[in-house]
PDB file of C-alpha atoms in Angstrom:
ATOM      1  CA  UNK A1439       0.000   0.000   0.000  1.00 47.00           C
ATOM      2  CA  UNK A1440       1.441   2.861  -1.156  1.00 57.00           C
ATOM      3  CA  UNK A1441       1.664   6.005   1.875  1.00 66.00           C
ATOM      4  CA  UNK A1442       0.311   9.689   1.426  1.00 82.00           C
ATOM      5  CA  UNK A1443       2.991  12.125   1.649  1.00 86.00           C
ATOM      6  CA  UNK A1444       2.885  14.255   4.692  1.00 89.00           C
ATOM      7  CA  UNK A1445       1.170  17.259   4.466  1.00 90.00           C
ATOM      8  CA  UNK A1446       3.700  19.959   3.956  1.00 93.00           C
ATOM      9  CA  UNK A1447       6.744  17.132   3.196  1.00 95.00           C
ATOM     10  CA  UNK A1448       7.509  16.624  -0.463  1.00 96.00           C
ATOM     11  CA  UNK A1449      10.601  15.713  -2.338  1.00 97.00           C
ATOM     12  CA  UNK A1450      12.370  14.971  -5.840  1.00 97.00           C
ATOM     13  CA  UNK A1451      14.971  12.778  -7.668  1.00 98.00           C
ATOM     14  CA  UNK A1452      15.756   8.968  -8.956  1.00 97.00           C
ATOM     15  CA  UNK A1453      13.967   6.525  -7.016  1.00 96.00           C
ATOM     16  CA  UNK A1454      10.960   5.888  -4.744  1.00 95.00           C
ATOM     17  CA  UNK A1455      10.285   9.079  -2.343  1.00 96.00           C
ATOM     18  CA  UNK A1456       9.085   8.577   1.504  1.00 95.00           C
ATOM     19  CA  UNK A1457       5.776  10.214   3.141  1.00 93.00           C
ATOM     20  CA  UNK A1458       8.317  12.586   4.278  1.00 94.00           C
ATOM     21  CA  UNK A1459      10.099  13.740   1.305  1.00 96.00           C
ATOM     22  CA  UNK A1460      13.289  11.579   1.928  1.00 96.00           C
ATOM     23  CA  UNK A1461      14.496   9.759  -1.418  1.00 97.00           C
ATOM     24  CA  UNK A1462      15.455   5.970  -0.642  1.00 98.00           C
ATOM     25  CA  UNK A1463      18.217   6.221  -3.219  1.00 98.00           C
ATOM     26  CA  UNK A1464      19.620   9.053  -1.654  1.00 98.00           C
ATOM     27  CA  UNK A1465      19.937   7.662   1.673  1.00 97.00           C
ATOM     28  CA  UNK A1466      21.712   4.282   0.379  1.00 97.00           C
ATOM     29  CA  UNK A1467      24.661   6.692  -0.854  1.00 97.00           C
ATOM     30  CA  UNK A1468      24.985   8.916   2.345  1.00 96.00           C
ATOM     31  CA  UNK A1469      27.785   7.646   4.533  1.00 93.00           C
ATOM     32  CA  UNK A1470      27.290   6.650   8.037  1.00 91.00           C
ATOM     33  CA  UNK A1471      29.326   9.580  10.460  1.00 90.00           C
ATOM     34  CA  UNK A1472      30.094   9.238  14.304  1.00 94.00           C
ATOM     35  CA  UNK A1473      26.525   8.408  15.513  1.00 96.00           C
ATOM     36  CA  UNK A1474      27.481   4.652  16.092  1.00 97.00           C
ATOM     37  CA  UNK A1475      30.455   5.294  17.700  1.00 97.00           C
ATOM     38  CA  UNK A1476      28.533   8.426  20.113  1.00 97.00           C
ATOM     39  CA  UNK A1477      25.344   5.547  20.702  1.00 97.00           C
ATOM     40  CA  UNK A1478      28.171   3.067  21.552  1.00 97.00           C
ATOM     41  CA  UNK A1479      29.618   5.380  24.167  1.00 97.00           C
ATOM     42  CA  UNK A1480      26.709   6.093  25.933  1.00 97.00           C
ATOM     43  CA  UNK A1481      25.020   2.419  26.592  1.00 98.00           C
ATOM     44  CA  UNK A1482      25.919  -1.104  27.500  1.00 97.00           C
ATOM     45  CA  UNK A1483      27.564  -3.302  25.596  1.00 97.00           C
ATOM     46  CA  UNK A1484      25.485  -5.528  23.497  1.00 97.00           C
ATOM     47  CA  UNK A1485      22.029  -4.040  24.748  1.00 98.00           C
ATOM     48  CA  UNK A1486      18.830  -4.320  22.904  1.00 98.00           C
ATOM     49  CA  UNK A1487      17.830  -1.045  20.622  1.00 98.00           C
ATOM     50  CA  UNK A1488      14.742   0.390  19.178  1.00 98.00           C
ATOM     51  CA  UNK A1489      15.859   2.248  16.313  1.00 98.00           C
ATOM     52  CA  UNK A1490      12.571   4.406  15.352  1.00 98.00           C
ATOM     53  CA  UNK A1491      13.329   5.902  11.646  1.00 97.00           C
ATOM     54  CA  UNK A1492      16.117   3.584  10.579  1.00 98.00           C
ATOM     55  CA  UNK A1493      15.625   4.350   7.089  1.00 97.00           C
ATOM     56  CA  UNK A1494      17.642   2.011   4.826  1.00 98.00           C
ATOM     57  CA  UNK A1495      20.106   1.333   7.472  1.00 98.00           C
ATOM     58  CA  UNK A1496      23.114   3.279   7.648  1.00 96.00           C
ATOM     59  CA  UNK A1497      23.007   3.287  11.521  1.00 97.00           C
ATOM     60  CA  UNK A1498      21.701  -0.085  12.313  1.00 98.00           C
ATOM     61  CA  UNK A1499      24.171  -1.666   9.976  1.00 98.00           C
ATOM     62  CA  UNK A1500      27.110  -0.019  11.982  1.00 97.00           C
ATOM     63  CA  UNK A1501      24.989  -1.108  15.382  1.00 98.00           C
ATOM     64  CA  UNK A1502      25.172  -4.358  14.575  1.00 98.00           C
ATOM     65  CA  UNK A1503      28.057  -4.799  13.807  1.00 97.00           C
ATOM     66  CA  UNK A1504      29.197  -3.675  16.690  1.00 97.00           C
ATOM     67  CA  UNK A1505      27.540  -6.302  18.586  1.00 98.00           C
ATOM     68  CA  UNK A1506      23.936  -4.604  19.567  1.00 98.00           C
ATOM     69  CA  UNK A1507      20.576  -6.374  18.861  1.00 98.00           C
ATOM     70  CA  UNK A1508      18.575  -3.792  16.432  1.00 98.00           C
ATOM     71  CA  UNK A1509      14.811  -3.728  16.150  1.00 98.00           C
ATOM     72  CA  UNK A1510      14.677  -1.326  12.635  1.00 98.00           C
ATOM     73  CA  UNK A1511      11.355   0.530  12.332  1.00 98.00           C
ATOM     74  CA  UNK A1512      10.259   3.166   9.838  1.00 97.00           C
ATOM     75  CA  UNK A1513       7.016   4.165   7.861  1.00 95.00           C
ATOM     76  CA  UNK A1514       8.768   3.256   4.215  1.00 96.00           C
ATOM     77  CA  UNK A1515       8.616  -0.745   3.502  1.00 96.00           C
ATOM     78  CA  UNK A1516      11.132   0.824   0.355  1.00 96.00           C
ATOM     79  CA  UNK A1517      13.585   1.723   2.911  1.00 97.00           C
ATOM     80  CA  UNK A1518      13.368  -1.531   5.407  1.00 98.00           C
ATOM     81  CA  UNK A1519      13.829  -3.288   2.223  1.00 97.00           C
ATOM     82  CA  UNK A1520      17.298  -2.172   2.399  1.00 98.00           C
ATOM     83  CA  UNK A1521      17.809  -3.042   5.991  1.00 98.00           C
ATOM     84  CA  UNK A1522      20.151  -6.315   6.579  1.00 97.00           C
ATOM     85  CA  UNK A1523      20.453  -8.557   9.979  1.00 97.00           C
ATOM     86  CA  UNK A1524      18.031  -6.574  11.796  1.00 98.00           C
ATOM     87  CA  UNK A1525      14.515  -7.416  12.886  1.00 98.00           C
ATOM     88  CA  UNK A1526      12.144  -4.758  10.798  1.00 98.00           C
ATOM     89  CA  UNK A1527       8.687  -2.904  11.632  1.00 98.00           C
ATOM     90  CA  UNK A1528       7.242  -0.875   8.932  1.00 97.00           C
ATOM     91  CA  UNK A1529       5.024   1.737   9.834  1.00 95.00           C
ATOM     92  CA  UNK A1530       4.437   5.464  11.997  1.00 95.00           C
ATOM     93  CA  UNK A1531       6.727   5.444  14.367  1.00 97.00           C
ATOM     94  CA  UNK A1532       4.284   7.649  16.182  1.00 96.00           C
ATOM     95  CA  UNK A1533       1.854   4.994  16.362  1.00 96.00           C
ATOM     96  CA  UNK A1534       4.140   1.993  17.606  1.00 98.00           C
ATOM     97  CA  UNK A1535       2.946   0.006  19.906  1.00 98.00           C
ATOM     98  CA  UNK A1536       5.151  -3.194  20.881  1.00 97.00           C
ATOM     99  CA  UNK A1537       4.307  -5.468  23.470  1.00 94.00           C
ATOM    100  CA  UNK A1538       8.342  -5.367  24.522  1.00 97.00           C
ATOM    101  CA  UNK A1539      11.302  -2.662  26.097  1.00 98.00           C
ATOM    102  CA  UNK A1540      14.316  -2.048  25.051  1.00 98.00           C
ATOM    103  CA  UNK A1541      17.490  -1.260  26.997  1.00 98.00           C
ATOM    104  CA  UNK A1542      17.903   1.615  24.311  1.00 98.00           C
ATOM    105  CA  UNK A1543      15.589   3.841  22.305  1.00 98.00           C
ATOM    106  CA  UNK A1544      17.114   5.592  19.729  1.00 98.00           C
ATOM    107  CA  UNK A1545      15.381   8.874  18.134  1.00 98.00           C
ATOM    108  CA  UNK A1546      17.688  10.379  15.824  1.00 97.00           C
ATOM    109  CA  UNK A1547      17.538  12.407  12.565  1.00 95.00           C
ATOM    110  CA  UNK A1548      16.006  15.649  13.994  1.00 97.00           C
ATOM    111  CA  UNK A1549      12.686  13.866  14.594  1.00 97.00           C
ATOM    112  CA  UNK A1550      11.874  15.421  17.803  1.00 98.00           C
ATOM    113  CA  UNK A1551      11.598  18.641  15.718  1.00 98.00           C
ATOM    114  CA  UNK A1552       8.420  16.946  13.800  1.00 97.00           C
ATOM    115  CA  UNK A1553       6.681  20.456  12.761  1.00 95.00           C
ATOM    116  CA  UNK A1554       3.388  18.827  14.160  1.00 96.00           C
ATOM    117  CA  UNK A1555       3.576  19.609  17.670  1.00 96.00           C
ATOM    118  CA  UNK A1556       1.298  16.267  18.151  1.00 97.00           C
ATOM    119  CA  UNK A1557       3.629  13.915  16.340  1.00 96.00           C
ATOM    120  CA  UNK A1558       6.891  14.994  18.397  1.00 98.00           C
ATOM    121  CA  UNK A1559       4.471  14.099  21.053  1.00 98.00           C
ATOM    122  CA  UNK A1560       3.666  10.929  19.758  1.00 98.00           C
ATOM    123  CA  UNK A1561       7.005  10.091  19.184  1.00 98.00           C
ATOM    124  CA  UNK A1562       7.883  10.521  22.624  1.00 98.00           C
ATOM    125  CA  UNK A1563       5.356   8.523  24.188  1.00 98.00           C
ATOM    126  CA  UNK A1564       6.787   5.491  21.871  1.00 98.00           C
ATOM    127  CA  UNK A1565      10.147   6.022  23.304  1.00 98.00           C
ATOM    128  CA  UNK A1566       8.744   5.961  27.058  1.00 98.00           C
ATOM    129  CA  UNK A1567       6.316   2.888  25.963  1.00 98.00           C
ATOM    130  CA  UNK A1568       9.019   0.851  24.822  1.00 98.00           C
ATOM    131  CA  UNK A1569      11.590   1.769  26.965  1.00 98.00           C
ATOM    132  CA  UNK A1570      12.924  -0.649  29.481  1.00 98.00           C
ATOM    133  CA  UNK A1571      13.659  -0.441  33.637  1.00 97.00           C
ATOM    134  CA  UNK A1572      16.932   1.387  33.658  1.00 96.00           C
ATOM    135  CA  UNK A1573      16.967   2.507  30.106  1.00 98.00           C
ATOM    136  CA  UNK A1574      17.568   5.063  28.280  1.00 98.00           C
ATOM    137  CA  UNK A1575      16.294   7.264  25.034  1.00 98.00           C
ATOM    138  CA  UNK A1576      19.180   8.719  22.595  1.00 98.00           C
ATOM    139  CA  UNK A1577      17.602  11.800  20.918  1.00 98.00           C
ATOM    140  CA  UNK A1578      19.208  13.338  18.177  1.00 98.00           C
ATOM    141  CA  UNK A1579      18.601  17.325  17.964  1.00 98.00           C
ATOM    142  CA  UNK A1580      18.850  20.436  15.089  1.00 97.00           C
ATOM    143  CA  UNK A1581      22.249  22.519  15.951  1.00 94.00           C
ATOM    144  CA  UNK A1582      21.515  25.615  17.404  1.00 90.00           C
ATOM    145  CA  UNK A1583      21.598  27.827  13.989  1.00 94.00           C
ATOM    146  CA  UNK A1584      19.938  25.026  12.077  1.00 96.00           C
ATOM    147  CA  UNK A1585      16.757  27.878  11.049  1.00 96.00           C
ATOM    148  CA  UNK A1586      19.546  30.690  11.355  1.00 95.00           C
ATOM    149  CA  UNK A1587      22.925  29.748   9.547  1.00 95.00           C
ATOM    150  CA  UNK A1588      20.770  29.812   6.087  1.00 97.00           C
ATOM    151  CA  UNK A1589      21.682  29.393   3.403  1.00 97.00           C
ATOM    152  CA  UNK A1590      24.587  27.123   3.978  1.00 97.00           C
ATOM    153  CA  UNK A1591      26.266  24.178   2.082  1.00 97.00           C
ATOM    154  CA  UNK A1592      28.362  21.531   2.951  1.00 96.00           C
ATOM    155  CA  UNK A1593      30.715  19.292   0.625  1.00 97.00           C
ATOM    156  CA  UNK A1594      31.341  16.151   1.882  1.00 95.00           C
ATOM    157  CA  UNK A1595      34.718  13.652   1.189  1.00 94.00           C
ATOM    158  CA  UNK A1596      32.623  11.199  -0.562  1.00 91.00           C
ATOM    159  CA  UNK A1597      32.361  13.662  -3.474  1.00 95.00           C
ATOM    160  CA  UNK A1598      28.434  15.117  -3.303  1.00 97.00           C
ATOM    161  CA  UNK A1599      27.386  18.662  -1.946  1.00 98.00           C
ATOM    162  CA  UNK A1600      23.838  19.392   0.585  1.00 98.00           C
ATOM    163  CA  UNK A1601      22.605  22.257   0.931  1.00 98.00           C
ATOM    164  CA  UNK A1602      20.246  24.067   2.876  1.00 98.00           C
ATOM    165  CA  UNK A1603      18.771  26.552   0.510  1.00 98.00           C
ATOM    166  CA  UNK A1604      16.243  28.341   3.059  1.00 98.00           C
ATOM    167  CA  UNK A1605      14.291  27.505   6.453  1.00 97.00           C
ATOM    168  CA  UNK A1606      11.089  29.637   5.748  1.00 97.00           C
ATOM    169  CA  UNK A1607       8.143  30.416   8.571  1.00 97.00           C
ATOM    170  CA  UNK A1608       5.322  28.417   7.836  1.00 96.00           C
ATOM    171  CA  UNK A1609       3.026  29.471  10.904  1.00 96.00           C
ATOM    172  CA  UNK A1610       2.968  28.209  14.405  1.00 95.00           C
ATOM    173  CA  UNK A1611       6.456  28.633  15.000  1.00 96.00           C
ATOM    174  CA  UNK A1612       7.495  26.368  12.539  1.00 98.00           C
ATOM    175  CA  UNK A1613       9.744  26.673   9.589  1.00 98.00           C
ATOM    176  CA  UNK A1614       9.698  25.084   5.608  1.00 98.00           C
ATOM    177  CA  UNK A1615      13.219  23.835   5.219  1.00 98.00           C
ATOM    178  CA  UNK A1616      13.992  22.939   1.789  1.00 98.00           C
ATOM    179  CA  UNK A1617      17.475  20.799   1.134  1.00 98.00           C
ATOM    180  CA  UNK A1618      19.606  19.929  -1.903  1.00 98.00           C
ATOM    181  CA  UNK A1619      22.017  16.987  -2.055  1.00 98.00           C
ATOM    182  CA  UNK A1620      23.890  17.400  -5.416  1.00 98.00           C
ATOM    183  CA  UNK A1621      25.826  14.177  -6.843  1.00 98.00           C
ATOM    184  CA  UNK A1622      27.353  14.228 -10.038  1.00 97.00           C
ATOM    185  CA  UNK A1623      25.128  11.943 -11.561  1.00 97.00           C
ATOM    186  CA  UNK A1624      21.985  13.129  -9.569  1.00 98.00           C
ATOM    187  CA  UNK A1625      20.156  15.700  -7.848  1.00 98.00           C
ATOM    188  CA  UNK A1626      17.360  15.290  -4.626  1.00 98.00           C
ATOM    189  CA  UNK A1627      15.555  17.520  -2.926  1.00 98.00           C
ATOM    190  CA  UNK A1628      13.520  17.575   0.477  1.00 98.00           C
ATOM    191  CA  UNK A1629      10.875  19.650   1.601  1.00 97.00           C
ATOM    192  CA  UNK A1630       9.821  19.273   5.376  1.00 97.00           C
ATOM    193  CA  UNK A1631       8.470  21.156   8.353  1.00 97.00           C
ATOM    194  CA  UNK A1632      10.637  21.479  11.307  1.00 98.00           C
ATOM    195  CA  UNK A1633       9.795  23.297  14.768  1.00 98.00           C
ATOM    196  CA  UNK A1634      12.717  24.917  16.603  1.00 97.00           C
ATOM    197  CA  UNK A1635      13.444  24.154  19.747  1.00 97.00           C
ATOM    198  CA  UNK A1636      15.704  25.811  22.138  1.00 96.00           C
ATOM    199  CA  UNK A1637      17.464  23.771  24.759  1.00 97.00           C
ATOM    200  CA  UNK A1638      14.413  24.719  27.917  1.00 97.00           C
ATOM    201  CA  UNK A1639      11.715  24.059  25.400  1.00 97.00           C
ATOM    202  CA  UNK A1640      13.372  20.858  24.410  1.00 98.00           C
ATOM    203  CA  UNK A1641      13.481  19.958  27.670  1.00 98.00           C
ATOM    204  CA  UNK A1642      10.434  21.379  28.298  1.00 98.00           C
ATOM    205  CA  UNK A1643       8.883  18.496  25.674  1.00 98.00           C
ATOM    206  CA  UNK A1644      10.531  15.839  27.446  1.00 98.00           C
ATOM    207  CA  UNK A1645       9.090  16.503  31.047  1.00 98.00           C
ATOM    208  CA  UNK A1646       5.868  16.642  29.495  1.00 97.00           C
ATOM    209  CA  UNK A1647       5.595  13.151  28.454  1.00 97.00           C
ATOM    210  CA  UNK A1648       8.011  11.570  31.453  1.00 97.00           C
ATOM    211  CA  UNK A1649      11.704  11.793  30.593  1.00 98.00           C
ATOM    212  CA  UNK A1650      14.524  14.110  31.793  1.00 97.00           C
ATOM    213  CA  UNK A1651      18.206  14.980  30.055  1.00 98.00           C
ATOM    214  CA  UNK A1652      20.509  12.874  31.655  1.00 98.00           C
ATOM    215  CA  UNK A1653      23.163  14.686  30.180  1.00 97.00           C
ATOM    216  CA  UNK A1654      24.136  16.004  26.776  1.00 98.00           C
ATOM    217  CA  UNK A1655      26.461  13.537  24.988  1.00 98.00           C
ATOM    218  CA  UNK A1656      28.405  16.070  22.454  1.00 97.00           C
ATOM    219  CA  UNK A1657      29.947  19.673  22.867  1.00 96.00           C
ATOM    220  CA  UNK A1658      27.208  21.009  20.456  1.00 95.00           C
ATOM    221  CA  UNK A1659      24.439  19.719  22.490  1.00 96.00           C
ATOM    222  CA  UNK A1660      23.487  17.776  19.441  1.00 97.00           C
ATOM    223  CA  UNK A1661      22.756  14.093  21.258  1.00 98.00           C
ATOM    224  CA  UNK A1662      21.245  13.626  24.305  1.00 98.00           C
ATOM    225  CA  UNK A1663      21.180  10.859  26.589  1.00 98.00           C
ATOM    226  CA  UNK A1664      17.150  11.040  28.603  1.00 98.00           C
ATOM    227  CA  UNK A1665      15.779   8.420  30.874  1.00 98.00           C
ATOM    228  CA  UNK A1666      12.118   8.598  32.577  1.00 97.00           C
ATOM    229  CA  UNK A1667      11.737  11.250  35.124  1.00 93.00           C
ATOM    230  CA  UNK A1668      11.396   8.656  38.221  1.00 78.00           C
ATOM    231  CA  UNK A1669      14.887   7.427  37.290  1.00 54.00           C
ATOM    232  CA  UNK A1670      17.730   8.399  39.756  1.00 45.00           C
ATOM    233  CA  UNK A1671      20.795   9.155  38.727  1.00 48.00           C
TER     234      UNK A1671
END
């Protein structure tokens, strides 16, 4: 069954595109950075991990192989189809319901900024429903001139250039952002809604559905490390 796009989400190129823009294609050709090794650092050896948003792997992959047991789970059956060794859900993240914990959630990719104020929500509440007795939720935020520092461009080693042609308001304190990844054989784009969040109001959203910073994982205050609120340090 094929997904509506997300209202206010759209994007181009080669390839089958996801309900929020992101081109499967695309994704297969970015390279994985330092997220496994910052996850890694922050949990136990060989603990269990909900990876909400995997897309077609680049993470879980890396997570794997170094010794973690991944559940994969995103809305695109296109990109799970790319997924090897893991277990695989397919569908809204925000909607998961798994009669299981993990030892580790893991929300990266900027979804906590969802533009819809009800889906960040959502997505929290799957992280504290699945989340085990002692565990902990990895959360993956925008840098703090994300809407600002625009436009910008970055070109990577691997040969390709993205940039972030504008972040535009699109009302309710949310901005359009519209991205460009340029290959020499191919272009993308991505369209998307993002809300900005600065670090008390992102902290703000966690208290509200049961989980506290544990502490902030990187100088840029990029990953987080939250548990629920009850948990002592």
């Amino acid at each position: 069954m094929k997904l509506e796009m997300r209202e206010g989400y759209e994007g181009t190129g080669p390839g089958a595109i996801t309900p929020d823009g992101c081109a499967v294609e695309l994704y297969t050709r970015l390279p994985v950075g330092d997220e496994p090794d910052i996850v890694a650092a922050a949990v136990p050896a060989g603990a269990s991990v909900l990876e909400l948003g995997s897309g077609v792997g680049r993470m879980t992959h890396a997570l794997l192989e170094s010794g973690f047991r991944v559940t994969a789970v995103d809305e695109s059956a296109e990109m799970l189809e790319r997924v090897r060794g893991a277990r695989t859900i397919c569908g809204p993240i925000e909607r998961l319901r798994l009669d299981e914990t993990f030892d580790v959630v893991l929300l990266a990719s900027f979804l906590v900024h969802a533009g819809d104020a009800e889906v960040r929500r959502g997505l929290l509440r799957t992280c504290v429903r699945h989340l085990a007795k002692g565990g902990c939720v990895l959360i993956q935020r925008e840098g703090e001139d994300y809407h600002t520092n625009v436009p910008r461009e970055r070109v990577d080693p691997a040969g390709f250039t993205v940039r972030i042609v504008s972040a535009e308001p699109a009302g309710d304190g949310v901005d359009a952002v519209h991205a460009r990844y340029v290959f020499p054989d191919a272009v993308w784009t991505q369209t998307f809604r993002s809300r900005p969040l600065t670090k008390e109001q992102f902290e703000e959203a966690l208290g509200e559905e049961g989980l506290r910073v544990d502490r902030y994982l990187t100088e840029d205050g990029m990953w987080v490390r939250a548990v629920a609120a009850a948990t002592a340090d």
